[in-house]
PDB file of C-alpha atoms in Angstrom:
ATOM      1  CA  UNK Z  98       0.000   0.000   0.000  1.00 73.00           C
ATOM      2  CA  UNK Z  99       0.938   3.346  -0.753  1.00 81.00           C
ATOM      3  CA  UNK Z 100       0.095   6.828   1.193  1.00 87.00           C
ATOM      4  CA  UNK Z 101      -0.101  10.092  -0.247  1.00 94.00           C
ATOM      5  CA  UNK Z 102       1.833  13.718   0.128  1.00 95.00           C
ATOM      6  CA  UNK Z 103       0.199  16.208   1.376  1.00 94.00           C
ATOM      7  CA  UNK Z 104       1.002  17.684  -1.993  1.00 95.00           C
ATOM      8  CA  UNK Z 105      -0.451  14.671  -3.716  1.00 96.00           C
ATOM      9  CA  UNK Z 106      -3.329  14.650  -1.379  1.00 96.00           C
ATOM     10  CA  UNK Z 107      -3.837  18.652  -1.963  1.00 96.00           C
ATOM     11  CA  UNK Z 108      -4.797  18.172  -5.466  1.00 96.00           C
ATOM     12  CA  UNK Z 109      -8.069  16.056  -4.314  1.00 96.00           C
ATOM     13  CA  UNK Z 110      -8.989  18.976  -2.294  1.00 92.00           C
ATOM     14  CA  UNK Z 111     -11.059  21.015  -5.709  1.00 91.00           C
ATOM     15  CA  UNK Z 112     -13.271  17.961  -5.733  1.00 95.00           C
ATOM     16  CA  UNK Z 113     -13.031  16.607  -9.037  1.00 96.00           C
ATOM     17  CA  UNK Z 114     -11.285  13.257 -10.873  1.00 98.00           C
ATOM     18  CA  UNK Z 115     -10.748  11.850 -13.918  1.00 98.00           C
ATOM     19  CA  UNK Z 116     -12.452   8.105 -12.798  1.00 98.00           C
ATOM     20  CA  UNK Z 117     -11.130   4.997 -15.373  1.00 98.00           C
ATOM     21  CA  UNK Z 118     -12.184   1.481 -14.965  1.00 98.00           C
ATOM     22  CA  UNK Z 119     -13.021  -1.598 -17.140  1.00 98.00           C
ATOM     23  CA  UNK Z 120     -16.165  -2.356 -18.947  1.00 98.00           C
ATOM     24  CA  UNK Z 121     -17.832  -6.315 -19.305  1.00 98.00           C
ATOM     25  CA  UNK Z 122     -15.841  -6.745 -22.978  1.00 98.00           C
ATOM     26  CA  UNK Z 123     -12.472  -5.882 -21.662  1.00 98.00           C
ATOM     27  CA  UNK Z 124     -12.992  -2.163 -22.635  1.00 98.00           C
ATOM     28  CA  UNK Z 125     -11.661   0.787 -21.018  1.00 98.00           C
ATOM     29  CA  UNK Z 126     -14.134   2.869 -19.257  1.00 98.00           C
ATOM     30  CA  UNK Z 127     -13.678   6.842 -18.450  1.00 98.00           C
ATOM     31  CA  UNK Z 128     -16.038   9.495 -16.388  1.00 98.00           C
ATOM     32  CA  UNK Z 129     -15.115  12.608 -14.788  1.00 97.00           C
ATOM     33  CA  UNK Z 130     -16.788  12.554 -11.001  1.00 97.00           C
ATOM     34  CA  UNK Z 131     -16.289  13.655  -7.468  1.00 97.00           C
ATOM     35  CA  UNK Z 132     -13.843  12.819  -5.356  1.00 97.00           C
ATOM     36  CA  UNK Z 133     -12.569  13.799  -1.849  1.00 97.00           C
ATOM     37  CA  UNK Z 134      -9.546  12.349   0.265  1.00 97.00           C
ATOM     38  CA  UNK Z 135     -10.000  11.028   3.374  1.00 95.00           C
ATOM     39  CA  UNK Z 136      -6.684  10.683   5.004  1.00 95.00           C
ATOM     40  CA  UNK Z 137      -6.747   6.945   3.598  1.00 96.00           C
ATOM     41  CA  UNK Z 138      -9.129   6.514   0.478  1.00 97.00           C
ATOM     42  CA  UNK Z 139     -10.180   8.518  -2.413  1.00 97.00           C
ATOM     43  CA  UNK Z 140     -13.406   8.316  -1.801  1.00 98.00           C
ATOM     44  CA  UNK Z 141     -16.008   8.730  -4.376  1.00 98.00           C
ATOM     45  CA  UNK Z 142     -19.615   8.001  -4.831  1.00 98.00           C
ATOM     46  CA  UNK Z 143     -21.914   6.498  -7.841  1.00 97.00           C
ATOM     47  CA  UNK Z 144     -24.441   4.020  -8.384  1.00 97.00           C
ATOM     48  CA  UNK Z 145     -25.008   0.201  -9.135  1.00 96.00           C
ATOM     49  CA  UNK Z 146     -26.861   1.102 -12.817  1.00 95.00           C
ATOM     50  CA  UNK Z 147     -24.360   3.694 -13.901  1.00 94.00           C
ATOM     51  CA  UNK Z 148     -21.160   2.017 -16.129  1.00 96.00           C
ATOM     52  CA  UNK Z 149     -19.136   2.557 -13.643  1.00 97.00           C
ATOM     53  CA  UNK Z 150     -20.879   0.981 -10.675  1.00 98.00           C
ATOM     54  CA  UNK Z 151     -21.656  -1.798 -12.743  1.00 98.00           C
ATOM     55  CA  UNK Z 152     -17.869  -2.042 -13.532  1.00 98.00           C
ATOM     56  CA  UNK Z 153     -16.678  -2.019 -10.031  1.00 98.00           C
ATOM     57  CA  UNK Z 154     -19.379  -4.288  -9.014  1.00 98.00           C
ATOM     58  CA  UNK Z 155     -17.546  -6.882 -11.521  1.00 98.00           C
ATOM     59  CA  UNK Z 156     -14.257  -5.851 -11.061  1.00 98.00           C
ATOM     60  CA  UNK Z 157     -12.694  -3.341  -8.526  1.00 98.00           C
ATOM     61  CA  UNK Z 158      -9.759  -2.600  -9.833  1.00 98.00           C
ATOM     62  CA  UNK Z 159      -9.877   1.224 -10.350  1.00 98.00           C
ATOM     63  CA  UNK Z 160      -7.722   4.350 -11.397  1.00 98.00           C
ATOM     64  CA  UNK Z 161      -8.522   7.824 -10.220  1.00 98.00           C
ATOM     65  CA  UNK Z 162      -6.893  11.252 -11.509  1.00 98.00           C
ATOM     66  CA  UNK Z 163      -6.717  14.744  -9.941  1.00 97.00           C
ATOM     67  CA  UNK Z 164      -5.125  17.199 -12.226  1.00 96.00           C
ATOM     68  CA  UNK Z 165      -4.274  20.807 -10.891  1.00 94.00           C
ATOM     69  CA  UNK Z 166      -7.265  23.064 -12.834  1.00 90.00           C
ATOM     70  CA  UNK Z 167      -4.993  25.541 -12.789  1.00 90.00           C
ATOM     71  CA  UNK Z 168      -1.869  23.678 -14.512  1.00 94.00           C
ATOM     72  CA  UNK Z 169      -2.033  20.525 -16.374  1.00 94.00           C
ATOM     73  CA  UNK Z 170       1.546  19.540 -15.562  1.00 95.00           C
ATOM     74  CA  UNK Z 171       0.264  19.298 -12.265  1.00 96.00           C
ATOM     75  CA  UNK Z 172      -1.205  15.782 -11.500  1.00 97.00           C
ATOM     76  CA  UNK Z 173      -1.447  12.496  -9.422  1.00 98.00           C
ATOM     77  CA  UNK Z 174      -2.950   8.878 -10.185  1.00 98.00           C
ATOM     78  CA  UNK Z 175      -4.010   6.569  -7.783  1.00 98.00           C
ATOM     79  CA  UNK Z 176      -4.304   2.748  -8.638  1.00 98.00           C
ATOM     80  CA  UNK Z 177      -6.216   0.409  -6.666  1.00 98.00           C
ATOM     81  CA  UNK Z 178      -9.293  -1.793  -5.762  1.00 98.00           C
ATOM     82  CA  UNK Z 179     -12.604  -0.497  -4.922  1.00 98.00           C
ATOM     83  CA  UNK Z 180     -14.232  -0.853  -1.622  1.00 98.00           C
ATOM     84  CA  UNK Z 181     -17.805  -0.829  -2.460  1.00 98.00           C
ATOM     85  CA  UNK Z 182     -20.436  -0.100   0.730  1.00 98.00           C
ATOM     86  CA  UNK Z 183     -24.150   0.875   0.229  1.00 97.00           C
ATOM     87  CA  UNK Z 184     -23.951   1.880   3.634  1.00 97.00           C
ATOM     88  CA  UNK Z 185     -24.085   6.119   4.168  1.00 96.00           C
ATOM     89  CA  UNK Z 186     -23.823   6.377   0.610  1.00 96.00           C
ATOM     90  CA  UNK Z 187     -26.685   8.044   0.735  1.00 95.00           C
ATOM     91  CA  UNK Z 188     -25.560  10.485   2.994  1.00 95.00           C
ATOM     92  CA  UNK Z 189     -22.376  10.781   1.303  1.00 96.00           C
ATOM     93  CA  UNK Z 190     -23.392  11.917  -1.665  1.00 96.00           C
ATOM     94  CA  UNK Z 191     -25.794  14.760  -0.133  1.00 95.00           C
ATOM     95  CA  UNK Z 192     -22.545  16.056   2.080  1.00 96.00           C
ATOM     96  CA  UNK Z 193     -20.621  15.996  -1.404  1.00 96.00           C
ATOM     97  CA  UNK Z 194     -23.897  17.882  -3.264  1.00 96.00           C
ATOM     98  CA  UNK Z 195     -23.932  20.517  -0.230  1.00 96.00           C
ATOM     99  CA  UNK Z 196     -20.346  21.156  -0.385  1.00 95.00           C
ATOM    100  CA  UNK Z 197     -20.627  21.822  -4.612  1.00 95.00           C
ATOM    101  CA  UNK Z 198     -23.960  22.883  -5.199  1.00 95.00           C
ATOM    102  CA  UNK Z 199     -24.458  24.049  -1.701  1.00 95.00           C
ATOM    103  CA  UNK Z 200     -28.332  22.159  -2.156  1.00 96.00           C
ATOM    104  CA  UNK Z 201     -29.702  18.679  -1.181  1.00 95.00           C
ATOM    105  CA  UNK Z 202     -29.055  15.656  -3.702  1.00 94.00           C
ATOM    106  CA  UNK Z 203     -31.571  14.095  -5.532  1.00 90.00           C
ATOM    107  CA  UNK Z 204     -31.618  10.968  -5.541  1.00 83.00           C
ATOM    108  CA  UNK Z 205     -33.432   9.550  -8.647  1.00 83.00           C
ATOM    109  CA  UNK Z 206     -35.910   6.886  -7.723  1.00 86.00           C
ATOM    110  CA  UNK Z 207     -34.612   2.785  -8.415  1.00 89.00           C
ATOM    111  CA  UNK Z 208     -31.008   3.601  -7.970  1.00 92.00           C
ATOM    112  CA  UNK Z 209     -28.420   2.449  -5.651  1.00 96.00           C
ATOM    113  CA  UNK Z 210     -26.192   4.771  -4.446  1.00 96.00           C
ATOM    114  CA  UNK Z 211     -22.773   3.287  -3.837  1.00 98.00           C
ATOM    115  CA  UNK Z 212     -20.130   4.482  -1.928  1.00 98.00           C
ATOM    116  CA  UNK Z 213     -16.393   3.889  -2.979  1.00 98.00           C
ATOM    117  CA  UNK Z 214     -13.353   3.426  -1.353  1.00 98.00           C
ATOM    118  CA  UNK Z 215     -10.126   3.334  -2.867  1.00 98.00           C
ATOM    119  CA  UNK Z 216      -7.157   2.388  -0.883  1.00 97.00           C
ATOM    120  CA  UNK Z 217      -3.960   3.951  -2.949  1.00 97.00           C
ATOM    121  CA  UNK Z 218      -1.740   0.396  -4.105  1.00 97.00           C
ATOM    122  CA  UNK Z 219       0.022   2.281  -6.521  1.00 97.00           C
ATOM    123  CA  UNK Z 220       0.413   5.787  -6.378  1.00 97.00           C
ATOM    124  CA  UNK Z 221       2.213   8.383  -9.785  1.00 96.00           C
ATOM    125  CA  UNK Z 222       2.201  11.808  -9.764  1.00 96.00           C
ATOM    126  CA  UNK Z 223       3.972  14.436 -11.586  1.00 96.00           C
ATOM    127  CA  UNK Z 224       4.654  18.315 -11.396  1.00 95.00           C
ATOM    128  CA  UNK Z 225       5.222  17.633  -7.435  1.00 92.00           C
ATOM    129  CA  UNK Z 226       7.618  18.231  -5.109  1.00 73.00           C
ATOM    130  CA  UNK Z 227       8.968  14.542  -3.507  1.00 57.00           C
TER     131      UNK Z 227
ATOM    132  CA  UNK P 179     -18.670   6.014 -36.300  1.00 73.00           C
ATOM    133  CA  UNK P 180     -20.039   9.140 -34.271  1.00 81.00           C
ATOM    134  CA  UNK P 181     -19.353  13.191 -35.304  1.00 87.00           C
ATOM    135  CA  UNK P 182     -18.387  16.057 -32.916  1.00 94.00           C
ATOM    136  CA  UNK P 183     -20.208  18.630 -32.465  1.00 95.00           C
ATOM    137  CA  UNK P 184     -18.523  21.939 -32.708  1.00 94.00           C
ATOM    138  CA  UNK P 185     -18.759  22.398 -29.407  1.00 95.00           C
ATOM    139  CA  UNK P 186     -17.676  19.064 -29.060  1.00 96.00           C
ATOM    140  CA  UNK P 187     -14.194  19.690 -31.009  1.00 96.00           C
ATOM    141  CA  UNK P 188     -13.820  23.002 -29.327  1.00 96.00           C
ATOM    142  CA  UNK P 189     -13.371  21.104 -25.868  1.00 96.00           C
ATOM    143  CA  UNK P 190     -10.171  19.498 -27.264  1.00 96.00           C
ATOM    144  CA  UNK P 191      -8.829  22.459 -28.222  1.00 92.00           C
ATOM    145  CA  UNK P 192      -6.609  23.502 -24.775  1.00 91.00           C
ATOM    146  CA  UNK P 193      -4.955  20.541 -26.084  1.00 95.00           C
ATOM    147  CA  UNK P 194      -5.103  17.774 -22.776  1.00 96.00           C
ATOM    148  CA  UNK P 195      -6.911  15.069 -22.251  1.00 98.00           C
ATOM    149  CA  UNK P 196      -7.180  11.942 -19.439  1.00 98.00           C
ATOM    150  CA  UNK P 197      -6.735   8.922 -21.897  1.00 98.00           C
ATOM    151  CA  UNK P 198      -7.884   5.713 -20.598  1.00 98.00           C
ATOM    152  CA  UNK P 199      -6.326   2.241 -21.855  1.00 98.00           C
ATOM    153  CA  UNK P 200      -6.377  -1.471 -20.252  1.00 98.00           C
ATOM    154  CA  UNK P 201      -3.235  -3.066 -18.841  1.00 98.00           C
ATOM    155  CA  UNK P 202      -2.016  -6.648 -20.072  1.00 98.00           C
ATOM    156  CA  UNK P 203      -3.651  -7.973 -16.596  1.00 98.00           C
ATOM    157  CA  UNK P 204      -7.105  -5.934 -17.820  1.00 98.00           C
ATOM    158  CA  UNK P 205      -6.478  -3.787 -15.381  1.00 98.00           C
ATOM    159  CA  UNK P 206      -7.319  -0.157 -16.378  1.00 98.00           C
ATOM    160  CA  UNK P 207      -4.488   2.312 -16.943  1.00 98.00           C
ATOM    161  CA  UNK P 208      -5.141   6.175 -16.568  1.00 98.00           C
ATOM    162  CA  UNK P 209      -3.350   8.919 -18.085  1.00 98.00           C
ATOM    163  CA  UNK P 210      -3.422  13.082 -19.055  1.00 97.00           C
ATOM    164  CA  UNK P 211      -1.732  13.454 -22.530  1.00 97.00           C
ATOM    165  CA  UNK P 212      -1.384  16.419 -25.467  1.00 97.00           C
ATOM    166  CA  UNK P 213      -4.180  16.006 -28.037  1.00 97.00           C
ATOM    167  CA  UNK P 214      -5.813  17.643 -30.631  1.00 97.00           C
ATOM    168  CA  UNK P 215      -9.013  17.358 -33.319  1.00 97.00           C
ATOM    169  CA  UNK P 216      -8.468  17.140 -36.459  1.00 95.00           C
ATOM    170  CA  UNK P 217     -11.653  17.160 -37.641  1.00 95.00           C
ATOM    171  CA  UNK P 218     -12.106  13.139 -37.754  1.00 96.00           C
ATOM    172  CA  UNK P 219      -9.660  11.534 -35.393  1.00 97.00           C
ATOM    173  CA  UNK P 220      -8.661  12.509 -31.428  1.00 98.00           C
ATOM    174  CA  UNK P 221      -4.916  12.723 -31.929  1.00 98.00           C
ATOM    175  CA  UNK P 222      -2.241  11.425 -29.465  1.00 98.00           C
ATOM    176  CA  UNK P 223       1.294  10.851 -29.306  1.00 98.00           C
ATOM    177  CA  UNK P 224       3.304   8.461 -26.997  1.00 97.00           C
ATOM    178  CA  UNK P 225       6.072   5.826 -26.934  1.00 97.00           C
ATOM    179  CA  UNK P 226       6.388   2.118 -27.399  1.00 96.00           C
ATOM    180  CA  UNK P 227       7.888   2.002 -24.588  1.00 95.00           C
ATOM    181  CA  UNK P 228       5.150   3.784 -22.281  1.00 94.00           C
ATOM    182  CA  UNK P 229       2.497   2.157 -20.524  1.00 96.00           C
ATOM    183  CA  UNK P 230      -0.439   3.588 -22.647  1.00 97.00           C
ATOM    184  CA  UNK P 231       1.598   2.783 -26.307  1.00 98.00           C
ATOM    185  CA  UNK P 232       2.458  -0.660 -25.045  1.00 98.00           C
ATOM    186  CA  UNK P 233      -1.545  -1.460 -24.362  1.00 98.00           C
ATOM    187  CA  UNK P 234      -2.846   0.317 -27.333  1.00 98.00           C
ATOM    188  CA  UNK P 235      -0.488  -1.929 -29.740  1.00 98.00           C
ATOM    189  CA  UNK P 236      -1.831  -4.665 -27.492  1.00 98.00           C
ATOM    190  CA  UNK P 237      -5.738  -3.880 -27.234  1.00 98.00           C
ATOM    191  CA  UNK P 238      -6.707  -0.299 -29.076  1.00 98.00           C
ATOM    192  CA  UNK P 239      -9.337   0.432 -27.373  1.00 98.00           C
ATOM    193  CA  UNK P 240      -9.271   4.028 -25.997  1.00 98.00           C
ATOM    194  CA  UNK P 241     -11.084   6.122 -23.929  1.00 98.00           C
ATOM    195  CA  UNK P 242     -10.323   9.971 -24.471  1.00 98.00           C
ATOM    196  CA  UNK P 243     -12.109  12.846 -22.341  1.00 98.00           C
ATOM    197  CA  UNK P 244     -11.224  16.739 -22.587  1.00 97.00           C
ATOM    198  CA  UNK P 245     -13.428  18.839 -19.726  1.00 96.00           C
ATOM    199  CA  UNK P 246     -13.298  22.277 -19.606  1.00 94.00           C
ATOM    200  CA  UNK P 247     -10.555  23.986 -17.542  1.00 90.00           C
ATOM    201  CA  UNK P 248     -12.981  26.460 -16.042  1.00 90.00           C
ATOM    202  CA  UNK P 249     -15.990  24.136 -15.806  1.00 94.00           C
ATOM    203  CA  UNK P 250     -15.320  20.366 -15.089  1.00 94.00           C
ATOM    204  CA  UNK P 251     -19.863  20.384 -16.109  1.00 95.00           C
ATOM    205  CA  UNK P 252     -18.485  20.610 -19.685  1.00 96.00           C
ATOM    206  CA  UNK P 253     -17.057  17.765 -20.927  1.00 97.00           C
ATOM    207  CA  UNK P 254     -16.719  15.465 -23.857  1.00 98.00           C
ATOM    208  CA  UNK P 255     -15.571  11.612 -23.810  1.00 98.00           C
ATOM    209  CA  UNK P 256     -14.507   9.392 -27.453  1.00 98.00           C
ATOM    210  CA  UNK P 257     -14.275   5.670 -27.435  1.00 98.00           C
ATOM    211  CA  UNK P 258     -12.892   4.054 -30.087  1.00 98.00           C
ATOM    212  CA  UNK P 259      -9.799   1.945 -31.402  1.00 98.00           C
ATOM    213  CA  UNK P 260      -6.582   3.552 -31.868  1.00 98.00           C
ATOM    214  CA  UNK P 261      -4.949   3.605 -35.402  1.00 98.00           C
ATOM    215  CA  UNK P 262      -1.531   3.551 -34.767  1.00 98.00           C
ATOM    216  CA  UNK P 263       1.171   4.676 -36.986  1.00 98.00           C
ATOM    217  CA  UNK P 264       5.384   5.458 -36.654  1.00 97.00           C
ATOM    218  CA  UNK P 265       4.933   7.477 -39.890  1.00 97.00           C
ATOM    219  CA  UNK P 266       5.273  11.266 -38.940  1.00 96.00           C
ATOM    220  CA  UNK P 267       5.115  10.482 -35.182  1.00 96.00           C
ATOM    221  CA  UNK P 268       8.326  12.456 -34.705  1.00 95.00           C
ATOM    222  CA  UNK P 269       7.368  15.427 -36.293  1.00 96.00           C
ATOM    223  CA  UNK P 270       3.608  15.293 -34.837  1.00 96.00           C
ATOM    224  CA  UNK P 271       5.255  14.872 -31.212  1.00 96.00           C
ATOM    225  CA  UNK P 272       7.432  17.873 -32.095  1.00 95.00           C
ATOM    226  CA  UNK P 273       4.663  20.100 -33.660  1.00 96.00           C
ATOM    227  CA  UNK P 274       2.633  19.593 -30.151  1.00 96.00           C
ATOM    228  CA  UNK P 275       5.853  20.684 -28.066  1.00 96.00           C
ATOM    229  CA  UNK P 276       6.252  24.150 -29.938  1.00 96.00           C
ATOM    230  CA  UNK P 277       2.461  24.868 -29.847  1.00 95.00           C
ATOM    231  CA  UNK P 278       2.556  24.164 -25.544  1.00 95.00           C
ATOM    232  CA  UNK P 279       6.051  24.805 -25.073  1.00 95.00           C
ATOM    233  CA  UNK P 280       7.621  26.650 -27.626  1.00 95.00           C
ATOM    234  CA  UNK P 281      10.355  24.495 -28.325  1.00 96.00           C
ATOM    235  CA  UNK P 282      11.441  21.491 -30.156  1.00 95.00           C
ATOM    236  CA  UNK P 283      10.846  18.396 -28.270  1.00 94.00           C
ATOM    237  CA  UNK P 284      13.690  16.267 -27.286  1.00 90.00           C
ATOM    238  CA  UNK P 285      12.881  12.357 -28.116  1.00 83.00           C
ATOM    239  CA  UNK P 286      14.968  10.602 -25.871  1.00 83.00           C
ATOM    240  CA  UNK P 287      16.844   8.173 -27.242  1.00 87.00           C
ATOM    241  CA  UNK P 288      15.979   4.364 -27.875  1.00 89.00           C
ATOM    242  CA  UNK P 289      11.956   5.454 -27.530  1.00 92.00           C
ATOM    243  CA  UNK P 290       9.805   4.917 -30.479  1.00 96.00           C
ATOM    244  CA  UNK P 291       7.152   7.390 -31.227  1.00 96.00           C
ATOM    245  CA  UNK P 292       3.939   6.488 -32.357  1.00 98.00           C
ATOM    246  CA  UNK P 293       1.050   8.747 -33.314  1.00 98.00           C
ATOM    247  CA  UNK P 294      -2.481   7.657 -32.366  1.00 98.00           C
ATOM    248  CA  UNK P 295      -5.421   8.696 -34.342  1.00 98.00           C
ATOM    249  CA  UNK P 296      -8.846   7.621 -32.576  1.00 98.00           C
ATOM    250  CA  UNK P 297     -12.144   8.145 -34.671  1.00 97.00           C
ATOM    251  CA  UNK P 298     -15.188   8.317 -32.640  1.00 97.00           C
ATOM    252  CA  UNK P 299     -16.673   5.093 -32.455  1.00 97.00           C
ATOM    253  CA  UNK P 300     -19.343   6.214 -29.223  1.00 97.00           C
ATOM    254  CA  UNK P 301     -19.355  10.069 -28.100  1.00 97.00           C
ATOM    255  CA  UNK P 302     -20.453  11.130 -24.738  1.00 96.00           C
ATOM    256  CA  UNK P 303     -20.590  14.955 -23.553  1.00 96.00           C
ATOM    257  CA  UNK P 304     -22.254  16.762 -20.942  1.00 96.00           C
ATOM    258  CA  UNK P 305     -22.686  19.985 -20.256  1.00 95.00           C
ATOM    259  CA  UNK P 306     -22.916  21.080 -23.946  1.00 92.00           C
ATOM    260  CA  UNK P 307     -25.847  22.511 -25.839  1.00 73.00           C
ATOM    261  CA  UNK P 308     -26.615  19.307 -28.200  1.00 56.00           C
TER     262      UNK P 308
END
């Protein structure tokens, strides 16, 4: 297992990640989502129907992005497996909906929110100081 | 095949991209690279040597998203395969250094450059007026 900078861990802090697992054919599968760091785990938030749910459901293994919006050259990558809880997802996703849209989430009828946790095993960054 | 949208194509003009591949253990594999539109393909440029060139001559399938720097709501995602050529592969990587950097770009030695042209085989965006 690997642990983060606080540099590397900084560039979680705008909320946002570049989210990259593997479909059912052996495709790769991409989506831009949000993300925070909790000391441990990027932790990040979807649902069972959505590609990438469905994905991690199948197969954990997971790679999640945080560039610097202000400088591309600025980034780190995080490699790992998915812990997958139902448990406060709910919840999770509202606290992540008040902190960017500063309003309750909506959560659409017949979906299961999911609530993922990704331990860093391998850890690449780049623009950062060691 | 799938079309951008002008609004579409615009998004891949501040010239990055996350570019999602699948490792030899299906794995996925995560990256931010140059690219550019050229009015049919998403246009890369790596190495044999690197991680993403090494999958893509192994599996080319390819994920490619630009988002907006100043709006990570706008967005636009390409899947397709990767045509992959050496031919012009050092001058493309070199034409992409003086546009971001100014310079000529130095191609270490014992690397082989390969250009990758993806044409849109499923288009995603959000964010965008359709």
């Amino acid at each position: 297992m690997a642990a983060l900078t606080d540099e590397q861990a900084e560039l979680f802090r705008p909320g946002f990640a570049s989210v990259a697992t593997v479909n059912a054919d052996g495709s790769p599968q991409l989506s831009i989502t949000w993300v925070e760091w909790d000391g441990e785990h990027v932790v990040l938030n979807t649902t069972a129907e959505r590609a990438k749910g469905r994905n991690l459901l199948r197969d954990p293994r997971i790679v999640v992005m945080a560039v610097d919006p202000g400088d591309p050259y600025r980034w780190v990558s995080v490699a790992g497996r998915a812990e997958i809880t139902e448990e406060g997802a709910d919840e999770h996703i509202n606290e992540l909906s008040l902190r960017h849209w500063g309003k309750d989430y909506e959560i659409p009828e017949g979906m299961t929110r999911l609530k993922i946790l990704v331990r860093p095993e391998r850890v690449n960054s780049y623009g950062l100081d060691k």
